Short mmCIF file of N, CA and C in Angstrom, two decimals:
data_model
loop_
_atom_site.label_atom_id
_atom_site.label_comp_id
_atom_site.label_asym_id
_atom_site.label_seq_id
_atom_site.Cartn_x
_atom_site.Cartn_y
_atom_site.Cartn_z
N MET A 1 -23.66 -17.67 22.95
CA MET A 1 -23.10 -17.90 22.15
C MET A 1 -21.99 -19.03 22.20
N LYS A 2 -21.40 -18.92 23.33
CA LYS A 2 -20.60 -19.97 23.77
C LYS A 2 -21.38 -21.59 24.09
N THR A 3 -22.28 -21.41 24.50
CA THR A 3 -23.33 -22.66 24.47
C THR A 3 -23.31 -23.41 23.06
N THR A 4 -23.58 -22.52 22.12
CA THR A 4 -23.85 -22.67 21.01
C THR A 4 -22.46 -23.12 19.86
N LEU A 5 -21.52 -22.65 20.44
CA LEU A 5 -20.04 -23.22 19.97
C LEU A 5 -19.85 -24.29 20.48
N GLN A 6 -19.88 -24.72 21.77
CA GLN A 6 -19.55 -25.87 22.26
C GLN A 6 -20.86 -26.86 21.96
N ALA A 7 -21.69 -26.48 21.62
CA ALA A 7 -22.67 -27.58 20.95
C ALA A 7 -22.45 -28.03 19.63
N LEU A 8 -21.68 -26.95 18.62
CA LEU A 8 -21.65 -27.24 17.25
C LEU A 8 -20.08 -28.10 17.54
N VAL A 9 -19.16 -27.82 18.26
CA VAL A 9 -18.21 -28.64 18.41
C VAL A 9 -18.35 -30.09 18.61
N ALA A 10 -19.24 -30.03 19.74
CA ALA A 10 -19.38 -31.40 20.36
C ALA A 10 -20.28 -32.48 19.04
N ALA A 11 -21.14 -31.62 18.26
CA ALA A 11 -21.75 -32.27 17.10
C ALA A 11 -20.52 -32.60 16.00
N GLY A 12 -19.21 -32.20 16.09
CA GLY A 12 -18.54 -32.46 14.87
C GLY A 12 -18.53 -31.32 13.75
N ALA A 13 -19.66 -30.14 13.55
CA ALA A 13 -19.58 -29.40 12.80
C ALA A 13 -18.51 -28.35 12.84
N ILE A 14 -18.14 -28.04 14.16
CA ILE A 14 -16.84 -27.33 13.85
C ILE A 14 -15.54 -27.93 14.80
N THR A 15 -14.56 -28.06 14.27
CA THR A 15 -13.56 -28.59 15.23
C THR A 15 -12.85 -27.86 16.09
N ALA A 16 -12.45 -28.24 17.30
CA ALA A 16 -11.58 -27.41 18.00
C ALA A 16 -10.39 -26.63 16.70
N ALA A 17 -9.68 -27.40 16.23
CA ALA A 17 -8.53 -26.98 15.44
C ALA A 17 -8.96 -25.66 14.69
N ALA A 18 -10.03 -25.70 14.12
CA ALA A 18 -10.72 -24.42 13.17
C ALA A 18 -10.81 -23.68 13.90
N LEU A 19 -11.46 -23.70 15.22
CA LEU A 19 -11.95 -22.50 16.26
C LEU A 19 -10.35 -21.85 16.34
N ALA A 20 -9.20 -22.69 16.74
CA ALA A 20 -8.06 -22.29 17.53
C ALA A 20 -7.43 -21.36 16.00
N SER A 21 -7.49 -22.00 14.91
CA SER A 21 -6.77 -21.17 13.71
C SER A 21 -7.72 -20.17 13.13
N ALA A 22 -8.90 -19.90 13.62
CA ALA A 22 -9.91 -18.95 13.15
C ALA A 22 -8.77 -17.42 13.43
N PRO A 23 -8.98 -16.47 12.44
CA PRO A 23 -8.07 -15.23 12.66
C PRO A 23 -8.74 -14.40 13.46
N ALA A 24 -8.36 -13.71 14.28
CA ALA A 24 -8.99 -12.58 15.07
C ALA A 24 -9.92 -11.76 14.69
N ALA A 25 -10.93 -10.95 14.86
CA ALA A 25 -11.30 -9.65 14.06
C ALA A 25 -10.54 -8.57 14.19
N SER A 26 -10.22 -7.95 12.88
CA SER A 26 -9.21 -6.96 12.94
C SER A 26 -9.90 -5.60 13.06
N ALA A 27 -9.47 -4.91 14.03
CA ALA A 27 -10.04 -3.50 13.99
C ALA A 27 -9.15 -2.56 13.07
N THR A 28 -10.15 -1.86 12.96
CA THR A 28 -9.82 -0.52 11.78
C THR A 28 -9.37 0.59 12.61
N THR A 29 -7.98 0.87 12.26
CA THR A 29 -7.85 2.45 12.67
C THR A 29 -8.52 3.65 12.41
N ALA A 30 -7.96 4.61 13.34
CA ALA A 30 -8.74 5.75 12.62
C ALA A 30 -7.83 6.31 11.50
N SER A 31 -6.63 6.29 11.33
CA SER A 31 -5.94 6.43 10.15
C SER A 31 -6.24 5.97 8.96
N GLU A 32 -7.00 4.44 9.33
CA GLU A 32 -7.26 3.57 8.08
C GLU A 32 -8.51 4.06 7.77
N LEU A 33 -9.35 4.70 8.42
CA LEU A 33 -10.83 5.45 7.92
C LEU A 33 -10.49 6.37 7.09
N GLY A 34 -9.84 7.12 7.33
CA GLY A 34 -9.68 8.19 6.33
C GLY A 34 -8.26 8.08 5.43
N CYS A 35 -7.68 6.82 5.16
CA CYS A 35 -7.01 6.93 4.21
C CYS A 35 -7.42 6.18 2.79
N PRO A 36 -7.42 6.98 2.05
CA PRO A 36 -8.05 6.28 0.54
C PRO A 36 -7.28 5.42 -0.06
N ARG A 37 -7.47 4.54 -0.68
CA ARG A 37 -7.03 3.13 -1.61
C ARG A 37 -7.49 3.55 -2.62
N PRO A 38 -6.98 4.17 -3.53
CA PRO A 38 -6.95 4.56 -5.06
C PRO A 38 -6.92 3.12 -5.70
N ARG A 39 -7.57 2.58 -6.78
CA ARG A 39 -7.60 1.52 -7.71
C ARG A 39 -6.11 1.71 -8.19
N VAL A 40 -5.66 0.40 -8.37
CA VAL A 40 -4.00 0.34 -8.97
C VAL A 40 -4.07 -0.92 -10.13
N ALA A 41 -3.21 -0.56 -11.09
CA ALA A 41 -2.73 -1.71 -11.93
C ALA A 41 -1.41 -1.68 -12.22
N ASN A 42 -1.16 -2.60 -12.83
CA ASN A 42 0.39 -2.55 -13.15
C ASN A 42 0.74 -2.09 -14.20
N LEU A 43 0.62 -0.73 -14.89
CA LEU A 43 0.76 -0.12 -16.22
C LEU A 43 2.17 0.45 -16.61
N ASP A 44 2.82 0.34 -15.40
CA ASP A 44 4.27 1.05 -15.73
C ASP A 44 5.29 0.16 -15.71
N THR A 45 6.32 0.31 -16.54
CA THR A 45 7.35 -0.51 -16.77
C THR A 45 8.96 -0.23 -16.03
N GLY A 46 8.69 0.82 -15.30
CA GLY A 46 10.09 1.40 -14.59
C GLY A 46 10.19 1.16 -13.46
N TYR A 47 11.29 1.82 -12.81
CA TYR A 47 11.44 1.76 -11.54
C TYR A 47 12.02 2.91 -10.78
N VAL A 48 12.08 3.14 -9.52
CA VAL A 48 12.77 4.16 -9.04
C VAL A 48 13.62 3.73 -7.93
N THR A 49 14.48 4.38 -7.35
CA THR A 49 15.58 4.44 -6.40
C THR A 49 15.44 5.04 -5.17
N MET A 50 15.23 4.75 -4.05
CA MET A 50 15.13 5.37 -2.72
C MET A 50 16.04 6.63 -2.63
N ILE A 51 16.21 7.64 -2.48
CA ILE A 51 17.37 8.65 -2.21
C ILE A 51 17.34 8.72 -0.81
N GLY A 52 16.79 8.25 0.20
CA GLY A 52 16.96 8.17 1.62
C GLY A 52 16.05 6.69 2.34
N SER A 53 15.79 6.85 3.41
CA SER A 53 15.12 5.89 3.98
C SER A 53 13.84 6.26 4.56
N TYR A 54 12.69 6.10 4.01
CA TYR A 54 11.34 6.66 4.10
C TYR A 54 10.28 5.25 4.35
N ASN A 55 9.32 5.80 5.08
CA ASN A 55 7.94 4.83 4.74
C ASN A 55 7.38 4.46 3.59
N LEU A 56 6.87 3.18 3.46
CA LEU A 56 5.90 2.79 2.39
C LEU A 56 4.46 2.88 3.00
N LYS A 57 3.75 3.66 2.48
CA LYS A 57 2.44 3.96 2.94
C LYS A 57 1.00 2.95 2.69
N ALA A 58 0.37 2.88 3.32
CA ALA A 58 -0.99 1.83 2.55
C ALA A 58 -1.72 2.96 2.01
N GLY A 59 -1.58 4.28 1.72
CA GLY A 59 -2.23 5.08 0.90
C GLY A 59 -1.71 6.34 0.28
N PRO A 60 -1.75 7.10 -0.47
CA PRO A 60 -1.02 8.06 -0.91
C PRO A 60 -0.96 9.34 -0.10
N TYR A 61 -0.42 9.08 1.12
CA TYR A 61 -0.33 10.48 2.05
C TYR A 61 0.45 10.22 2.89
N ALA A 62 1.17 11.05 3.71
CA ALA A 62 2.24 11.08 4.75
C ALA A 62 1.55 11.14 5.90
N GLY A 63 2.58 11.33 7.21
CA GLY A 63 1.82 11.08 8.37
C GLY A 63 0.90 10.27 8.72
N SER A 64 0.20 10.63 9.64
CA SER A 64 -0.93 9.63 10.27
C SER A 64 -2.27 9.21 9.45
N ARG A 65 -2.08 9.81 8.37
CA ARG A 65 -3.35 9.72 7.56
C ARG A 65 -3.51 8.22 7.15
N CYS A 66 -2.28 7.85 6.88
CA CYS A 66 -2.42 6.54 6.21
C CYS A 66 -1.38 5.71 7.07
N ALA A 67 -1.70 4.24 7.07
CA ALA A 67 -0.90 3.37 8.21
C ALA A 67 0.53 3.15 7.20
N THR A 68 1.60 2.98 7.85
CA THR A 68 2.74 2.55 7.20
C THR A 68 2.64 1.05 7.24
N ILE A 69 3.31 0.46 6.25
CA ILE A 69 3.66 -0.67 5.78
C ILE A 69 5.02 -1.27 6.09
N THR A 70 6.04 -0.47 5.73
CA THR A 70 7.37 -0.85 6.28
C THR A 70 8.44 0.48 5.77
N LYS A 71 9.32 0.20 6.51
CA LYS A 71 10.66 1.54 6.32
C LYS A 71 11.26 0.95 4.96
N VAL A 72 11.42 1.54 4.12
CA VAL A 72 12.28 1.12 2.71
C VAL A 72 13.81 2.05 2.84
N ALA A 73 14.88 1.13 2.54
CA ALA A 73 15.81 1.65 2.95
C ALA A 73 16.66 2.83 1.70
N LYS A 74 17.54 3.50 1.97
CA LYS A 74 18.10 4.22 0.96
C LYS A 74 18.94 3.45 0.05
N GLY A 75 18.46 3.41 -1.28
CA GLY A 75 19.04 2.83 -2.51
C GLY A 75 18.26 1.32 -2.68
N ALA A 76 17.09 1.47 -2.22
CA ALA A 76 16.29 0.14 -2.41
C ALA A 76 15.65 0.42 -3.88
N VAL A 77 15.34 -0.36 -4.48
CA VAL A 77 14.56 -0.03 -5.91
C VAL A 77 13.17 -0.41 -5.69
N LEU A 78 12.38 0.29 -6.24
CA LEU A 78 10.72 -0.10 -6.26
C LEU A 78 10.23 0.11 -7.63
N TYR A 79 9.56 -1.22 -7.71
CA TYR A 79 9.40 -1.19 -9.21
C TYR A 79 7.77 -0.50 -8.99
N VAL A 80 7.75 0.44 -10.08
CA VAL A 80 6.34 1.30 -9.92
C VAL A 80 5.28 0.48 -10.93
N HIS A 81 3.99 0.82 -10.43
CA HIS A 81 2.89 0.03 -10.96
C HIS A 81 2.33 1.40 -11.71
N CYS A 82 2.11 2.27 -11.02
CA CYS A 82 1.23 3.38 -11.58
C CYS A 82 0.84 4.37 -10.55
N TRP A 83 0.74 5.68 -10.87
CA TRP A 83 0.77 6.93 -9.79
C TRP A 83 -0.32 7.83 -9.56
N VAL A 84 -0.71 8.42 -8.68
CA VAL A 84 -1.90 9.34 -8.29
C VAL A 84 -1.38 10.53 -7.78
N LEU A 85 -2.26 11.54 -8.18
CA LEU A 85 -2.13 12.82 -7.36
C LEU A 85 -2.97 12.81 -5.89
N ASN A 86 -2.45 13.32 -4.71
CA ASN A 86 -3.12 13.02 -3.63
C ASN A 86 -4.06 14.33 -3.71
N SER A 87 -4.87 14.47 -2.82
CA SER A 87 -5.74 16.06 -2.58
C SER A 87 -4.91 17.00 -2.40
N TYR A 88 -3.63 17.08 -1.95
CA TYR A 88 -2.95 17.96 -1.98
C TYR A 88 -1.79 18.38 -3.41
N GLY A 89 -2.37 17.57 -4.33
CA GLY A 89 -1.45 17.68 -5.62
C GLY A 89 -0.29 16.99 -5.71
N ARG A 90 0.27 16.20 -4.54
CA ARG A 90 1.42 15.78 -4.75
C ARG A 90 1.46 14.35 -5.16
N PRO A 91 2.21 14.06 -6.16
CA PRO A 91 2.30 12.61 -6.62
C PRO A 91 2.97 11.55 -6.02
N TRP A 92 2.46 10.41 -5.78
CA TRP A 92 2.73 9.33 -5.27
C TRP A 92 2.62 8.08 -6.23
N ALA A 93 3.44 7.11 -5.93
CA ALA A 93 3.84 6.00 -7.00
C ALA A 93 3.07 4.74 -5.99
N TYR A 94 2.21 3.90 -6.60
CA TYR A 94 2.10 2.71 -5.95
C TYR A 94 3.29 1.74 -6.61
N ALA A 95 3.83 1.10 -5.79
CA ALA A 95 5.05 0.10 -6.32
C ALA A 95 5.08 -1.00 -5.56
N ARG A 96 6.22 -1.99 -5.71
CA ARG A 96 6.41 -3.13 -5.03
C ARG A 96 7.94 -3.26 -4.72
N ILE A 97 8.55 -3.41 -3.86
CA ILE A 97 9.76 -3.35 -3.28
C ILE A 97 10.50 -4.54 -4.02
N LYS A 98 11.49 -4.20 -4.95
CA LYS A 98 12.26 -5.18 -5.21
C LYS A 98 12.66 -6.52 -4.63
N GLY A 99 12.61 -7.57 -5.26
CA GLY A 99 12.55 -9.22 -4.20
C GLY A 99 11.80 -9.39 -3.22
N THR A 100 10.59 -8.79 -3.28
CA THR A 100 9.67 -9.00 -2.20
C THR A 100 8.31 -9.01 -2.74
N GLY A 101 7.24 -9.27 -2.12
CA GLY A 101 6.04 -9.36 -2.54
C GLY A 101 5.18 -8.01 -1.78
N THR A 102 6.03 -7.28 -1.28
CA THR A 102 5.38 -6.09 -0.35
C THR A 102 4.99 -4.90 -1.57
N HIS A 103 3.78 -4.38 -1.31
CA HIS A 103 3.68 -3.24 -2.39
C HIS A 103 3.11 -2.24 -1.45
N GLY A 104 3.07 -1.00 -1.96
CA GLY A 104 2.29 0.32 -1.14
C GLY A 104 2.99 1.48 -1.63
N TRP A 105 2.41 2.57 -1.45
CA TRP A 105 2.55 4.04 -1.83
C TRP A 105 3.82 4.74 -1.38
N MET A 106 4.55 5.26 -2.10
CA MET A 106 5.68 6.23 -1.91
C MET A 106 5.56 7.40 -2.71
N SER A 107 6.05 8.68 -1.90
CA SER A 107 6.08 9.87 -2.33
C SER A 107 6.86 10.12 -3.17
N VAL A 108 6.87 10.51 -4.56
CA VAL A 108 8.33 10.72 -5.48
C VAL A 108 9.03 11.50 -4.81
N ASP A 109 8.56 12.31 -3.99
CA ASP A 109 9.85 13.36 -3.23
C ASP A 109 10.92 12.30 -2.64
N ASN A 110 10.74 11.14 -2.74
CA ASN A 110 11.31 10.53 -1.88
C ASN A 110 12.29 9.36 -2.73
N VAL A 111 12.28 9.78 -4.03
CA VAL A 111 12.85 8.75 -5.01
C VAL A 111 13.52 9.16 -6.23
N LYS A 112 14.50 8.61 -6.59
CA LYS A 112 15.17 9.10 -8.32
C LYS A 112 14.65 8.22 -8.96
N TYR A 113 14.25 8.70 -10.09
CA TYR A 113 13.83 8.04 -11.30
C TYR A 113 14.70 7.19 -12.18
N GLY A 114 14.16 5.91 -12.27
CA GLY A 114 15.15 5.10 -13.21
C GLY A 114 14.24 5.03 -14.65
N PRO A 115 14.93 4.39 -15.61
CA PRO A 115 14.77 4.62 -17.01
C PRO A 115 13.25 3.42 -16.87
N GLY A 116 12.46 3.98 -18.05
CA GLY A 116 11.42 3.22 -18.46
C GLY A 116 10.01 3.47 -17.75
N LEU A 117 9.98 4.78 -16.90
CA LEU A 117 9.00 5.36 -16.42
C LEU A 117 7.78 5.79 -17.32
N ASN A 118 6.58 5.46 -17.22
CA ASN A 118 6.23 5.92 -18.10
C ASN A 118 5.01 7.17 -17.62
N PHE A 119 4.79 7.10 -16.23
CA PHE A 119 3.93 7.98 -15.49
C PHE A 119 2.38 7.89 -15.84
N LEU A 120 2.09 6.70 -16.01
CA LEU A 120 0.78 6.29 -16.22
C LEU A 120 -0.04 6.44 -14.78
N LYS A 121 -1.15 7.17 -14.90
CA LYS A 121 -2.09 7.11 -13.46
C LYS A 121 -2.70 5.72 -13.22
N CYS A 122 -2.92 5.56 -12.14
CA CYS A 122 -3.87 4.55 -11.55
C CYS A 122 -5.24 4.66 -12.03
N PRO A 123 -5.85 3.51 -12.47
CA PRO A 123 -7.52 3.78 -12.81
C PRO A 123 -8.34 4.30 -11.89
N GLY A 124 -8.79 5.17 -12.25
CA GLY A 124 -9.76 6.10 -11.08
C GLY A 124 -8.87 6.77 -10.38
N SER A 125 -7.94 7.27 -10.60
CA SER A 125 -6.91 7.80 -9.68
C SER A 125 -7.27 9.53 -9.16
N GLU A 126 -8.31 9.95 -9.66
CA GLU A 126 -8.64 11.38 -9.32
C GLU A 126 -8.91 11.32 -7.61
N LEU A 127 -8.12 11.95 -6.83
CA LEU A 127 -8.67 11.85 -5.24
C LEU A 127 -9.40 13.06 -4.73
N LYS A 128 -9.99 13.28 -4.15
CA LYS A 128 -10.89 14.33 -3.60
C LYS A 128 -10.54 14.45 -2.22
#
């Protein structure tokens, strides 16, 4: 394969700059394989406030089942998009951290409800 890439670069079909900027292949972690990713939609108009510092997750599960996106500080506001019940019957909100483009899942055990919450389920939100 190295010879083929060198030939394509030499022929001008691929530039060295394109090769250098190509993203590395990403490995899927064991936790991501078992982490459900429900469909989401921005259906809710309300927000929640963090009651402590907790992890925003890639899916609606605590622990190592789903990757941590970031830690959200106590007092931070999350704009809720929609809700699901995970397979343990626990409610989780898909939300965006105020002032950022960061989205993820937060257990409702970690938040205080603000005004305007509709508690609308995410589309196809039944997790098995």
